[in-house]
Every structure is written in C-alpha cells, then in structure tokens.
Amino acid sequence: MPTPGQAPAEAPPQAPGRPAHRDGNVLRWLGAYTSSMIGDNVFYIALSWAAVRAGTPSQAGIVMAVSAVPRALLMLGGGVVADRFGPRKVVIGSDAVRCAAVLTVAALLFATSPGLWLLALLAVVFGIVDAVFMPAVGALPARVTGRDQLARVQGMRGLAIRFANVLGAPLGGLAVALGGSASAFALAGGLIALSVPLLISVRMRELPPDDTTDPAERTAWRDLLDGLRYIRGHRVLAPLIVAIALGDLGFVGPLNVGLALLADRRGWGASGMGWVIAAFGVGAGAAALLLTLRGRLPRAGIVAALAILGGSVAIGSLAFVPSVAGAVGVALVVGLLAGLSGALCGALLQTRSDPAYLGRVTAVAGIVSLGLAPLSMPLTAAAIGWWGTGPVFVTSAAVCGLGGVLALCVRDLRRAELPG
C-alpha cells in the first residue's frame, strides 16, 4: 500500500489504446450506466405519481424521502462491500435486485392497488441497494480504463447524467400518461435490466490488491476503520473530500429550493425557473463535453479550486439578478464551473486513491453529497423566509467558496495533477 498522499500503485502496464470516448469497452460501460440512470429517473417519476395517487401530499413526501435514510446510514458499509467483493459484482447484483423489486411492484399494481405501504417498502429497498450500488459505481471507472483516461471518463459520466436527467423525466411522465404508474415502473425495470448484460460484456482491468492484511484477519469493521484511517491520513484525499463537502453544502440549497423561492419572489414563474435550470444543465454539460474531448486539463488541483471559487461568486450573484435573461446567463456560468470542478474532483479521487480503497473513498464522498448536502435544503428554505434570498445566497456562496480556499491553501491538493 502506498504512503498516504502518494499516487497509488499502477496496474499492470497496457499497450496504448484508444481514447476512452472511442473505446468500445468504455462505451459499453457508459451505455450500461446511462440506461441505469434513465431507469432511476423514470422510477422516481413513477414512485412520486403512485404515492400522490395513493395518499395525501404529506404521505407522498414521506415515501419519496424514506429511501434517503438507509442510503445515508449504510453507504460506508456499501464501500466496504464494493472493495471486498469487487465493484463489478456489486453493481450487477444491485441492478438485478433493483430490477426485480421494480418489476414486482409493477406486476402488483397491474393486478391490484396495494397502497402506500408497498411504495414505502420499495423506496426503502432502493435506498438500501443504492448504499452499495453508488460506491461500487464510483469504483468501476478505474477498472474499465487506464488512469490517464479517468478525467475523460468523468466527463463522459457527467454527460450521461445530464442526458438521463433530460430524457428520464419526460419519458417517465409519458409512461404514466399512457399506462399509469404500473407502466412507468415496468419501463424503469426494463431500463435497469438493460444495464446488466451490458455490464457483463465489459472487460475489467485487474488492479493491485491490498496485500497489507492477512485475509483471515480481515473483518468488515476492520476494513471500514482502515478505510477511514487511510482517507484521514492522505495528504490529497482528506482535504479534497472536505472541499467537496463545503462546495456541496453551499451549492445544493440555493440551486434547488432557493432557486424556486427566488423565481417566485422575482415573478419569473415556473417557465422562468425552467429556463434557469436548463441553462445550468447546458453549462454543466459543456464542462463534461470539454473533459470528454480533451481528456486531461493541466494543473487540475488549481483549476478545480478556481472553478469552485468562481462558481461560488456566481451563486451569490444569482440572488441580485433582476431579470430572467440575466439569471439564465449566471446559471450558465454556475453550471460550467460546477461541472468542471465536479468532474476534476471526481477524477482526482479516482487517480489519487489506492485501488484497494476506491469503494470506501467513493462512499465517504457520496455520504457528503447525498447525506449531508440535502439537509441544507430545508434550512435554506427556512433561512430565506427569515432573512430573504440575498443574505442566504451570499452565505451559501461563502460556504461553497471555502472549499476553493481550502483547495488553494493545501499544497499537495493545489499541486495535484491528473496522470498524462
């Protein structure tokens, strides 16, 4: 195992190959990932519609939120599972379980009306499975391509997420309109199922195992503690995860609930808010496309830090833009800088982690983004009600900017480079 802060040991050398965006093996992985993400988007549309039809709005909100609890509580364990059994097996098994659960509910909805309890149970199952699925997904790219292509793969992954978000919601809405929630669940299950054979066809690289511990002495608890100690002692990963946490905490609230309240107070309406959200998506997609085509940006640590700082300034200024057109322009900048910093931070996590710890590193970063950051949304809404949009957006921007300041102040992170 390398000393914390050093680059991980290289996998066995490979002959130079095609860039990731022209590699059939990577494209099969990308197809599986995209299909699964579109299925997720359709699933949540189907779940929300079925919950609203089966209960009150407050009950529907509980059903939609209940999956977040097991996801946040179990994700560290999911990282251990991914590192122990290999991310490929975990992702394939997770997709198979999710597919079976969704198709079972679809069949029950076709036959009867089982009520909210079934929908809540399905949401809990999804949350549990996501807790192991997400760390494994984060650990897969290093096994699909070489380290020199990981930045490009992060860009491709960002494009897949944007495409899934754009296509999944209307596709789910169309399925609900044509055949109700049961049809939408069936479509979601089919899309998730499509990812399984694609993943099976993907060739995986063999990465160096962790030879520091006798397998007979390893326990899940020890693996978890070893992973946390590894991250805490790493001169790049530890400050990088803190920077990501600060960026997400300052970003999620304003760009979700805060934007809706801002649009309402400015009189922009739902269409105006839609244009602002679309501009953010275009900016983030452009950043992902840039990394996909270029494959690498020099001085990745500094570029990521400056992108976080620039994005925080843009977030703070969003509350003071009087017109929809101005807000669209600012949101475009926010999306571009947030997409760039997110992809670079993801690539640095991948390339600076020892392969034996990738699942646990991804899990810790995922808890920050999926467990802590969403907690800022109700706080943001309450704070805007007390103090208004301007002070809250500026405060959130300051929190986000601290992540960039930290990245600039920590020498090893500031000097971090992506492999060439």
PDB file of C-alpha atoms in Angstrom, residues 124-416:
ATOM      1  CA  VAL A 124     -36.537   1.549   1.410  1.00  0.00           C
ATOM      2  CA  VAL A 125     -35.252  -1.331  -0.757  1.00  0.00           C
ATOM      3  CA  PHE A 126     -33.958   1.176  -3.298  1.00  0.00           C
ATOM      4  CA  GLY A 127     -32.226   3.128  -0.537  1.00  0.00           C
ATOM      5  CA  ILE A 128     -30.544   0.003   0.840  1.00  0.00           C
ATOM      6  CA  VAL A 129     -29.406  -1.152  -2.586  1.00  0.00           C
ATOM      7  CA  ASP A 130     -28.210   2.346  -3.514  1.00  0.00           C
ATOM      8  CA  ALA A 131     -25.982   2.287  -0.428  1.00  0.00           C
ATOM      9  CA  VAL A 132     -23.873  -0.448  -2.039  1.00  0.00           C
ATOM     10  CA  PHE A 133     -24.558   0.482  -5.676  1.00  0.00           C
ATOM     11  CA  MET A 134     -23.205   4.040  -5.537  1.00  0.00           C
ATOM     12  CA  PRO A 135     -19.759   3.280  -4.037  1.00  0.00           C
ATOM     13  CA  ALA A 136     -19.355   0.406  -6.496  1.00  0.00           C
ATOM     14  CA  VAL A 137     -20.287   2.628  -9.453  1.00  0.00           C
ATOM     15  CA  GLY A 138     -17.682   5.132  -8.307  1.00  0.00           C
ATOM     16  CA  ALA A 139     -15.008   2.428  -8.135  1.00  0.00           C
ATOM     17  CA  LEU A 140     -15.726   0.985 -11.593  1.00  0.00           C
ATOM     18  CA  PRO A 141     -14.047   3.539 -13.938  1.00  0.00           C
ATOM     19  CA  ALA A 142     -10.537   2.665 -12.709  1.00  0.00           C
ATOM     20  CA  ARG A 143     -11.203  -0.942 -13.761  1.00  0.00           C
ATOM     21  CA  VAL A 144     -12.660  -0.058 -17.157  1.00  0.00           C
ATOM     22  CA  THR A 145      -9.878   2.180 -18.471  1.00  0.00           C
ATOM     23  CA  GLY A 146      -6.386   3.401 -17.687  1.00  0.00           C
ATOM     24  CA  ARG A 147      -5.595   6.123 -15.165  1.00  0.00           C
ATOM     25  CA  ASP A 148      -4.678   8.516 -17.961  1.00  0.00           C
ATOM     26  CA  GLN A 149      -8.268   8.307 -19.275  1.00  0.00           C
ATOM     27  CA  LEU A 150     -10.109   8.786 -15.966  1.00  0.00           C
ATOM     28  CA  ALA A 151     -10.687  12.526 -16.431  1.00  0.00           C
ATOM     29  CA  ARG A 152     -12.218  11.823 -19.821  1.00  0.00           C
ATOM     30  CA  VAL A 153     -14.394   9.093 -18.310  1.00  0.00           C
ATOM     31  CA  GLN A 154     -15.586  11.525 -15.630  1.00  0.00           C
ATOM     32  CA  GLY A 155     -16.617  13.889 -18.407  1.00  0.00           C
ATOM     33  CA  MET A 156     -18.478  11.081 -20.161  1.00  0.00           C
ATOM     34  CA  ARG A 157     -20.173  10.157 -16.913  1.00  0.00           C
ATOM     35  CA  GLY A 158     -21.275  13.772 -16.473  1.00  0.00           C
ATOM     36  CA  LEU A 159     -22.765  13.773 -19.979  1.00  0.00           C
ATOM     37  CA  ALA A 160     -24.611  10.539 -19.180  1.00  0.00           C
ATOM     38  CA  ILE A 161     -26.103  12.059 -16.017  1.00  0.00           C
ATOM     39  CA  ARG A 162     -27.274  15.155 -17.904  1.00  0.00           C
ATOM     40  CA  PHE A 163     -28.756  13.027 -20.686  1.00  0.00           C
ATOM     41  CA  ALA A 164     -30.539  10.797 -18.158  1.00  0.00           C
ATOM     42  CA  ASN A 165     -31.979  13.816 -16.344  1.00  0.00           C
ATOM     43  CA  VAL A 166     -33.223  15.385 -19.584  1.00  0.00           C
ATOM     44  CA  LEU A 167     -34.712  12.181 -21.010  1.00  0.00           C
ATOM     45  CA  GLY A 168     -35.805  10.307 -17.895  1.00  0.00           C
ATOM     46  CA  ALA A 169     -38.387  12.754 -16.516  1.00  0.00           C
ATOM     47  CA  PRO A 170     -40.417  13.221 -19.736  1.00  0.00           C
ATOM     48  CA  LEU A 171     -40.099   9.508 -20.520  1.00  0.00           C
ATOM     49  CA  GLY A 172     -41.488   8.643 -17.094  1.00  0.00           C
ATOM     50  CA  GLY A 173     -44.250  11.213 -17.483  1.00  0.00           C
ATOM     51  CA  LEU A 174     -45.199   9.773 -20.873  1.00  0.00           C
ATOM     52  CA  ALA A 175     -45.320   6.240 -19.456  1.00  0.00           C
ATOM     53  CA  VAL A 176     -47.573   7.414 -16.613  1.00  0.00           C
ATOM     54  CA  ALA A 177     -49.855   9.248 -19.056  1.00  0.00           C
ATOM     55  CA  LEU A 178     -50.192   6.226 -21.346  1.00  0.00           C
ATOM     56  CA  GLY A 179     -50.430   3.374 -18.854  1.00  0.00           C
ATOM     57  CA  GLY A 180     -50.335   4.723 -15.300  1.00  0.00           C
ATOM     58  CA  SER A 181     -47.760   4.076 -12.604  1.00  0.00           C
ATOM     59  CA  ALA A 182     -47.608   0.357 -13.326  1.00  0.00           C
ATOM     60  CA  SER A 183     -46.411   1.010 -16.888  1.00  0.00           C
ATOM     61  CA  ALA A 184     -43.859   3.531 -15.693  1.00  0.00           C
ATOM     62  CA  PHE A 185     -42.494   1.061 -13.125  1.00  0.00           C
ATOM     63  CA  ALA A 186     -42.295  -1.607 -15.830  1.00  0.00           C
ATOM     64  CA  LEU A 187     -40.364   0.773 -18.094  1.00  0.00           C
ATOM     65  CA  ALA A 188     -37.971   1.652 -15.263  1.00  0.00           C
ATOM     66  CA  GLY A 189     -37.364  -2.028 -14.543  1.00  0.00           C
ATOM     67  CA  GLY A 190     -36.696  -2.723 -18.221  1.00  0.00           C
ATOM     68  CA  LEU A 191     -34.158   0.096 -18.482  1.00  0.00           C
ATOM     69  CA  ILE A 192     -32.335  -1.064 -15.349  1.00  0.00           C
ATOM     70  CA  ALA A 193     -32.391  -4.636 -16.658  1.00  0.00           C
ATOM     71  CA  LEU A 194     -30.774  -3.492 -19.923  1.00  0.00           C
ATOM     72  CA  SER A 195     -27.700  -2.394 -17.980  1.00  0.00           C
ATOM     73  CA  VAL A 196     -26.970  -5.919 -16.689  1.00  0.00           C
ATOM     74  CA  PRO A 197     -25.945  -7.644 -19.969  1.00  0.00           C
ATOM     75  CA  LEU A 198     -24.005  -4.551 -20.997  1.00  0.00           C
ATOM     76  CA  LEU A 199     -22.048  -4.657 -17.732  1.00  0.00           C
ATOM     77  CA  ILE A 200     -21.406  -8.376 -18.116  1.00  0.00           C
ATOM     78  CA  SER A 201     -19.862  -7.682 -21.542  1.00  0.00           C
ATOM     79  CA  VAL A 202     -17.457  -5.050 -20.169  1.00  0.00           C
ATOM     80  CA  ARG A 203     -13.857  -6.186 -19.701  1.00  0.00           C
ATOM     81  CA  MET A 204     -12.377  -5.208 -16.335  1.00  0.00           C
ATOM     82  CA  ARG A 205      -8.726  -4.478 -15.597  1.00  0.00           C
ATOM     83  CA  GLU A 206      -7.080  -6.324 -12.758  1.00  0.00           C
ATOM     84  CA  LEU A 207      -5.869  -3.838 -10.146  1.00  0.00           C
ATOM     85  CA  PRO A 208      -3.339  -4.479  -7.375  1.00  0.00           C
ATOM     86  CA  PRO A 209      -4.983  -5.980  -4.267  1.00  0.00           C
ATOM     87  CA  ASP A 210      -4.407  -4.806  -0.717  1.00  0.00           C
ATOM     88  CA  ASP A 211      -1.646  -7.110   0.498  1.00  0.00           C
ATOM     89  CA  THR A 212      -1.106  -5.422   3.857  1.00  0.00           C
ATOM     90  CA  THR A 213      -3.597  -7.516   5.838  1.00  0.00           C
ATOM     91  CA  ASP A 214      -3.951 -11.258   6.172  1.00  0.00           C
ATOM     92  CA  PRO A 215      -7.369 -12.132   4.629  1.00  0.00           C
ATOM     93  CA  ALA A 216      -8.077 -14.372   7.627  1.00  0.00           C
ATOM     94  CA  GLU A 217      -7.782 -11.363   9.945  1.00  0.00           C
ATOM     95  CA  ARG A 218      -9.993  -9.048   7.899  1.00  0.00           C
ATOM     96  CA  THR A 219     -13.467  -8.169   9.133  1.00  0.00           C
ATOM     97  CA  ALA A 220     -15.966  -5.705   7.731  1.00  0.00           C
ATOM     98  CA  TRP A 221     -15.485  -3.441  10.743  1.00  0.00           C
ATOM     99  CA  ARG A 222     -11.705  -3.504  10.384  1.00  0.00           C
ATOM    100  CA  ASP A 223     -11.993  -2.764   6.675  1.00  0.00           C
ATOM    101  CA  LEU A 224     -14.206   0.214   7.460  1.00  0.00           C
ATOM    102  CA  LEU A 225     -11.808   1.615  10.056  1.00  0.00           C
ATOM    103  CA  ASP A 226      -8.828   1.016   7.763  1.00  0.00           C
ATOM    104  CA  GLY A 227     -10.592   2.939   5.020  1.00  0.00           C
ATOM    105  CA  LEU A 228     -11.364   5.895   7.274  1.00  0.00           C
ATOM    106  CA  ARG A 229      -7.784   5.953   8.578  1.00  0.00           C
ATOM    107  CA  TYR A 230      -6.480   5.811   5.021  1.00  0.00           C
ATOM    108  CA  ILE A 231      -8.572   8.820   3.991  1.00  0.00           C
ATOM    109  CA  ARG A 232      -7.769  10.796   7.149  1.00  0.00           C
ATOM    110  CA  GLY A 233      -4.011  10.334   6.648  1.00  0.00           C
ATOM    111  CA  HIS A 234      -3.985  11.058   2.919  1.00  0.00           C
ATOM    112  CA  ARG A 235      -2.497  14.443   2.036  1.00  0.00           C
ATOM    113  CA  VAL A 236      -4.728  14.891  -1.034  1.00  0.00           C
ATOM    114  CA  LEU A 237      -7.902  12.880  -0.436  1.00  0.00           C
ATOM    115  CA  ALA A 238      -8.683  14.218   3.058  1.00  0.00           C
ATOM    116  CA  PRO A 239      -8.688  17.925   2.102  1.00  0.00           C
ATOM    117  CA  LEU A 240     -10.294  17.128  -1.244  1.00  0.00           C
ATOM    118  CA  ILE A 241     -13.293  15.442   0.397  1.00  0.00           C
ATOM    119  CA  VAL A 242     -13.651  18.378   2.810  1.00  0.00           C
ATOM    120  CA  ALA A 243     -13.540  20.781  -0.152  1.00  0.00           C
ATOM    121  CA  ILE A 244     -16.217  18.735  -1.934  1.00  0.00           C
ATOM    122  CA  ALA A 245     -18.341  18.772   1.230  1.00  0.00           C
ATOM    123  CA  LEU A 246     -18.132  22.551   1.587  1.00  0.00           C
ATOM    124  CA  GLY A 247     -18.894  23.027  -2.100  1.00  0.00           C
ATOM    125  CA  ASP A 248     -21.945  20.776  -1.959  1.00  0.00           C
ATOM    126  CA  LEU A 249     -23.259  22.297   1.269  1.00  0.00           C
ATOM    127  CA  GLY A 250     -23.134  25.759  -0.262  1.00  0.00           C
ATOM    128  CA  PHE A 251     -24.415  24.681  -3.659  1.00  0.00           C
ATOM    129  CA  VAL A 252     -27.348  22.313  -3.142  1.00  0.00           C
ATOM    130  CA  GLY A 253     -29.667  24.586  -1.170  1.00  0.00           C
ATOM    131  CA  PRO A 254     -29.582  27.677  -3.428  1.00  0.00           C
ATOM    132  CA  LEU A 255     -29.722  25.711  -6.680  1.00  0.00           C
ATOM    133  CA  ASN A 256     -32.714  23.635  -5.574  1.00  0.00           C
ATOM    134  CA  VAL A 257     -35.230  25.094  -3.127  1.00  0.00           C
ATOM    135  CA  GLY A 258     -33.550  28.518  -3.145  1.00  0.00           C
ATOM    136  CA  LEU A 259     -33.986  28.945  -6.886  1.00  0.00           C
ATOM    137  CA  ALA A 260     -37.706  28.133  -6.675  1.00  0.00           C
ATOM    138  CA  LEU A 261     -38.219  30.725  -3.937  1.00  0.00           C
ATOM    139  CA  LEU A 262     -36.141  33.275  -5.853  1.00  0.00           C
ATOM    140  CA  ALA A 263     -38.200  32.749  -9.017  1.00  0.00           C
ATOM    141  CA  ASP A 264     -41.411  33.168  -7.022  1.00  0.00           C
ATOM    142  CA  ARG A 265     -40.257  36.415  -5.388  1.00  0.00           C
ATOM    143  CA  ARG A 266     -38.970  37.858  -8.681  1.00  0.00           C
ATOM    144  CA  GLY A 267     -42.163  36.922 -10.511  1.00  0.00           C
ATOM    145  CA  TRP A 268     -40.336  34.799 -13.073  1.00  0.00           C
ATOM    146  CA  GLY A 269     -42.867  31.982 -12.827  1.00  0.00           C
ATOM    147  CA  ALA A 270     -42.326  28.294 -13.469  1.00  0.00           C
ATOM    148  CA  SER A 271     -41.219  28.894 -17.053  1.00  0.00           C
ATOM    149  CA  GLY A 272     -38.552  31.355 -15.962  1.00  0.00           C
ATOM    150  CA  MET A 273     -37.246  28.928 -13.368  1.00  0.00           C
ATOM    151  CA  GLY A 274     -37.236  26.227 -16.033  1.00  0.00           C
ATOM    152  CA  TRP A 275     -35.036  28.371 -18.287  1.00  0.00           C
ATOM    153  CA  VAL A 276     -32.602  28.997 -15.439  1.00  0.00           C
ATOM    154  CA  ILE A 277     -32.391  25.274 -14.624  1.00  0.00           C
ATOM    155  CA  ALA A 278     -31.936  24.457 -18.307  1.00  0.00           C
ATOM    156  CA  ALA A 279     -29.083  26.969 -18.548  1.00  0.00           C
ATOM    157  CA  PHE A 280     -27.364  25.335 -15.585  1.00  0.00           C
ATOM    158  CA  GLY A 281     -27.716  21.936 -17.284  1.00  0.00           C
ATOM    159  CA  VAL A 282     -26.261  23.297 -20.531  1.00  0.00           C
ATOM    160  CA  GLY A 283     -23.273  24.744 -18.684  1.00  0.00           C
ATOM    161  CA  ALA A 284     -22.607  21.525 -16.780  1.00  0.00           C
ATOM    162  CA  GLY A 285     -22.980  19.530 -19.991  1.00  0.00           C
ATOM    163  CA  ALA A 286     -20.487  21.799 -21.770  1.00  0.00           C
ATOM    164  CA  ALA A 287     -17.931  21.229 -18.986  1.00  0.00           C
ATOM    165  CA  ALA A 288     -18.451  17.473 -19.226  1.00  0.00           C
ATOM    166  CA  LEU A 289     -18.056  17.606 -23.016  1.00  0.00           C
ATOM    167  CA  LEU A 290     -14.832  19.606 -22.660  1.00  0.00           C
ATOM    168  CA  LEU A 291     -13.273  16.936 -20.442  1.00  0.00           C
ATOM    169  CA  THR A 292     -14.597  14.168 -22.670  1.00  0.00           C
ATOM    170  CA  LEU A 293     -12.873  15.609 -25.727  1.00  0.00           C
ATOM    171  CA  ARG A 294      -9.668  16.918 -24.120  1.00  0.00           C
ATOM    172  CA  GLY A 295      -9.170  14.032 -21.705  1.00  0.00           C
ATOM    173  CA  ARG A 296      -6.981  15.990 -19.324  1.00  0.00           C
ATOM    174  CA  LEU A 297      -6.532  19.508 -18.004  1.00  0.00           C
ATOM    175  CA  PRO A 298      -3.126  20.528 -16.597  1.00  0.00           C
ATOM    176  CA  ARG A 299      -2.839  21.805 -13.014  1.00  0.00           C
ATOM    177  CA  ALA A 300      -6.033  20.010 -12.065  1.00  0.00           C
ATOM    178  CA  GLY A 301      -5.877  20.963  -8.383  1.00  0.00           C
ATOM    179  CA  ILE A 302      -5.632  24.693  -9.048  1.00  0.00           C
ATOM    180  CA  VAL A 303      -8.221  24.602 -11.849  1.00  0.00           C
ATOM    181  CA  ALA A 304     -10.696  22.769  -9.588  1.00  0.00           C
ATOM    182  CA  ALA A 305     -10.097  25.249  -6.746  1.00  0.00           C
ATOM    183  CA  LEU A 306     -10.558  28.271  -9.005  1.00  0.00           C
ATOM    184  CA  ALA A 307     -13.683  26.731 -10.540  1.00  0.00           C
ATOM    185  CA  ILE A 308     -15.177  26.261  -7.053  1.00  0.00           C
ATOM    186  CA  LEU A 309     -14.342  29.875  -6.166  1.00  0.00           C
ATOM    187  CA  GLY A 310     -15.739  31.233  -9.435  1.00  0.00           C
ATOM    188  CA  GLY A 311     -18.872  29.134  -9.083  1.00  0.00           C
ATOM    189  CA  SER A 312     -19.413  30.396  -5.539  1.00  0.00           C
ATOM    190  CA  VAL A 313     -19.242  34.018  -6.717  1.00  0.00           C
ATOM    191  CA  ALA A 314     -21.769  33.237  -9.454  1.00  0.00           C
ATOM    192  CA  ILE A 315     -24.104  31.528  -6.965  1.00  0.00           C
ATOM    193  CA  GLY A 316     -24.023  34.556  -4.665  1.00  0.00           C
ATOM    194  CA  SER A 317     -24.699  36.961  -7.531  1.00  0.00           C
ATOM    195  CA  LEU A 318     -27.715  34.959  -8.701  1.00  0.00           C
ATOM    196  CA  ALA A 319     -29.883  36.452  -5.952  1.00  0.00           C
ATOM    197  CA  PHE A 320     -29.239  40.004  -7.208  1.00  0.00           C
ATOM    198  CA  VAL A 321     -30.003  39.499 -10.908  1.00  0.00           C
ATOM    199  CA  PRO A 322     -33.309  41.262 -11.668  1.00  0.00           C
ATOM    200  CA  SER A 323     -34.244  39.621 -14.975  1.00  0.00           C
ATOM    201  CA  VAL A 324     -34.753  36.086 -16.211  1.00  0.00           C
ATOM    202  CA  ALA A 325     -32.270  36.662 -19.044  1.00  0.00           C
ATOM    203  CA  GLY A 326     -29.570  37.728 -16.581  1.00  0.00           C
ATOM    204  CA  ALA A 327     -30.303  34.753 -14.316  1.00  0.00           C
ATOM    205  CA  VAL A 328     -30.025  32.414 -17.304  1.00  0.00           C
ATOM    206  CA  GLY A 329     -26.581  33.815 -18.097  1.00  0.00           C
ATOM    207  CA  VAL A 330     -25.403  33.469 -14.494  1.00  0.00           C
ATOM    208  CA  ALA A 331     -26.807  29.926 -14.244  1.00  0.00           C
ATOM    209  CA  LEU A 332     -24.894  29.009 -17.402  1.00  0.00           C
ATOM    210  CA  VAL A 333     -21.669  30.122 -15.708  1.00  0.00           C
ATOM    211  CA  VAL A 334     -22.577  28.286 -12.489  1.00  0.00           C
ATOM    212  CA  GLY A 335     -23.231  25.074 -14.430  1.00  0.00           C
ATOM    213  CA  LEU A 336     -19.999  25.359 -16.402  1.00  0.00           C
ATOM    214  CA  LEU A 337     -17.828  25.953 -13.331  1.00  0.00           C
ATOM    215  CA  ALA A 338     -19.667  23.445 -11.117  1.00  0.00           C
ATOM    216  CA  GLY A 339     -19.484  20.799 -13.837  1.00  0.00           C
ATOM    217  CA  LEU A 340     -15.777  21.441 -14.343  1.00  0.00           C
ATOM    218  CA  SER A 341     -14.896  21.359 -10.638  1.00  0.00           C
ATOM    219  CA  GLY A 342     -17.082  18.298 -10.037  1.00  0.00           C
ATOM    220  CA  ALA A 343     -15.506  16.307 -12.852  1.00  0.00           C
ATOM    221  CA  LEU A 344     -11.959  17.283 -11.853  1.00  0.00           C
ATOM    222  CA  CYS A 345     -12.580  16.460  -8.186  1.00  0.00           C
ATOM    223  CA  GLY A 346     -14.052  13.103  -9.214  1.00  0.00           C
ATOM    224  CA  ALA A 347     -11.051  12.345 -11.409  1.00  0.00           C
ATOM    225  CA  LEU A 348      -8.639  13.297  -8.613  1.00  0.00           C
ATOM    226  CA  LEU A 349     -10.488  10.994  -6.200  1.00  0.00           C
ATOM    227  CA  GLN A 350     -10.127   8.170  -8.723  1.00  0.00           C
ATOM    228  CA  THR A 351      -6.470   8.694  -9.574  1.00  0.00           C
ATOM    229  CA  ARG A 352      -5.129   9.535  -6.123  1.00  0.00           C
ATOM    230  CA  SER A 353      -6.841   6.618  -4.337  1.00  0.00           C
ATOM    231  CA  ASP A 354      -5.201   3.268  -3.876  1.00  0.00           C
ATOM    232  CA  PRO A 355      -7.335   0.748  -5.839  1.00  0.00           C
ATOM    233  CA  ALA A 356      -7.980  -1.323  -2.710  1.00  0.00           C
ATOM    234  CA  TYR A 357      -9.769   1.663  -1.107  1.00  0.00           C
ATOM    235  CA  LEU A 358     -11.715   3.107  -4.052  1.00  0.00           C
ATOM    236  CA  GLY A 359     -15.102   1.874  -2.864  1.00  0.00           C
ATOM    237  CA  ARG A 360     -14.651   3.305   0.623  1.00  0.00           C
ATOM    238  CA  VAL A 361     -13.305   6.609  -0.715  1.00  0.00           C
ATOM    239  CA  THR A 362     -16.313   6.888  -3.029  1.00  0.00           C
ATOM    240  CA  ALA A 363     -18.646   6.035  -0.140  1.00  0.00           C
ATOM    241  CA  VAL A 364     -17.288   8.807   2.090  1.00  0.00           C
ATOM    242  CA  ALA A 365     -17.564  11.337  -0.742  1.00  0.00           C
ATOM    243  CA  GLY A 366     -21.066  10.046  -1.510  1.00  0.00           C
ATOM    244  CA  ILE A 367     -22.245  10.469   2.082  1.00  0.00           C
ATOM    245  CA  VAL A 368     -21.227  14.111   1.862  1.00  0.00           C
ATOM    246  CA  SER A 369     -23.122  14.722  -1.380  1.00  0.00           C
ATOM    247  CA  LEU A 370     -26.160  12.511  -0.759  1.00  0.00           C
ATOM    248  CA  GLY A 371     -26.429  12.561   3.026  1.00  0.00           C
ATOM    249  CA  LEU A 372     -25.221  15.921   4.323  1.00  0.00           C
ATOM    250  CA  ALA A 373     -25.832  18.310   1.426  1.00  0.00           C
ATOM    251  CA  PRO A 374     -29.604  17.589   1.081  1.00  0.00           C
ATOM    252  CA  LEU A 375     -30.010  18.615   4.735  1.00  0.00           C
ATOM    253  CA  SER A 376     -29.228  22.161   3.631  1.00  0.00           C
ATOM    254  CA  MET A 377     -32.418  22.383   1.551  1.00  0.00           C
ATOM    255  CA  PRO A 378     -34.967  22.770   4.400  1.00  0.00           C
ATOM    256  CA  LEU A 379     -32.502  25.027   6.222  1.00  0.00           C
ATOM    257  CA  THR A 380     -32.160  27.177   3.106  1.00  0.00           C
ATOM    258  CA  ALA A 381     -35.940  27.471   2.745  1.00  0.00           C
ATOM    259  CA  ALA A 382     -36.366  28.452   6.400  1.00  0.00           C
ATOM    260  CA  ALA A 383     -33.489  30.951   6.258  1.00  0.00           C
ATOM    261  CA  ILE A 384     -34.903  32.636   3.138  1.00  0.00           C
ATOM    262  CA  GLY A 385     -38.207  33.003   4.949  1.00  0.00           C
ATOM    263  CA  TRP A 386     -36.429  34.759   7.826  1.00  0.00           C
ATOM    264  CA  TRP A 387     -33.764  36.866   6.092  1.00  0.00           C
ATOM    265  CA  GLY A 388     -34.566  36.896   2.365  1.00  0.00           C
ATOM    266  CA  THR A 389     -32.805  35.496  -0.693  1.00  0.00           C
ATOM    267  CA  GLY A 390     -29.824  37.889  -0.813  1.00  0.00           C
ATOM    268  CA  PRO A 391     -28.229  37.122   2.582  1.00  0.00           C
ATOM    269  CA  VAL A 392     -28.895  33.383   2.271  1.00  0.00           C
ATOM    270  CA  PHE A 393     -27.424  33.098  -1.234  1.00  0.00           C
ATOM    271  CA  VAL A 394     -24.358  35.107  -0.176  1.00  0.00           C
ATOM    272  CA  THR A 395     -23.863  32.928   2.928  1.00  0.00           C
ATOM    273  CA  SER A 396     -24.224  29.767   0.869  1.00  0.00           C
ATOM    274  CA  ALA A 397     -21.753  31.144  -1.664  1.00  0.00           C
ATOM    275  CA  ALA A 398     -19.277  31.830   1.153  1.00  0.00           C
ATOM    276  CA  VAL A 399     -19.576  28.233   2.402  1.00  0.00           C
ATOM    277  CA  CYS A 400     -19.044  26.958  -1.141  1.00  0.00           C
ATOM    278  CA  GLY A 401     -16.097  29.304  -1.634  1.00  0.00           C
ATOM    279  CA  LEU A 402     -14.396  27.938   1.494  1.00  0.00           C
ATOM    280  CA  GLY A 403     -13.954  24.698  -0.408  1.00  0.00           C
ATOM    281  CA  GLY A 404     -11.993  26.524  -3.088  1.00  0.00           C
ATOM    282  CA  VAL A 405      -9.955  28.415  -0.491  1.00  0.00           C
ATOM    283  CA  LEU A 406      -9.091  25.130   1.241  1.00  0.00           C
ATOM    284  CA  ALA A 407      -8.003  23.575  -2.047  1.00  0.00           C
ATOM    285  CA  LEU A 408      -5.713  26.540  -2.728  1.00  0.00           C
ATOM    286  CA  CYS A 409      -4.249  26.551   0.783  1.00  0.00           C
ATOM    287  CA  VAL A 410      -3.358  22.837   0.964  1.00  0.00           C
ATOM    288  CA  ARG A 411      -0.143  22.468  -1.015  1.00  0.00           C
ATOM    289  CA  ASP A 412      -0.498  18.822  -2.019  1.00  0.00           C
ATOM    290  CA  LEU A 413      -4.043  19.357  -3.262  1.00  0.00           C
ATOM    291  CA  ARG A 414      -3.150  22.602  -5.014  1.00  0.00           C
ATOM    292  CA  ARG A 415      -0.307  20.844  -6.864  1.00  0.00           C
ATOM    293  CA  ALA A 416      -2.311  17.691  -7.652  1.00  0.00           C
TER     294      ALA A 416
END
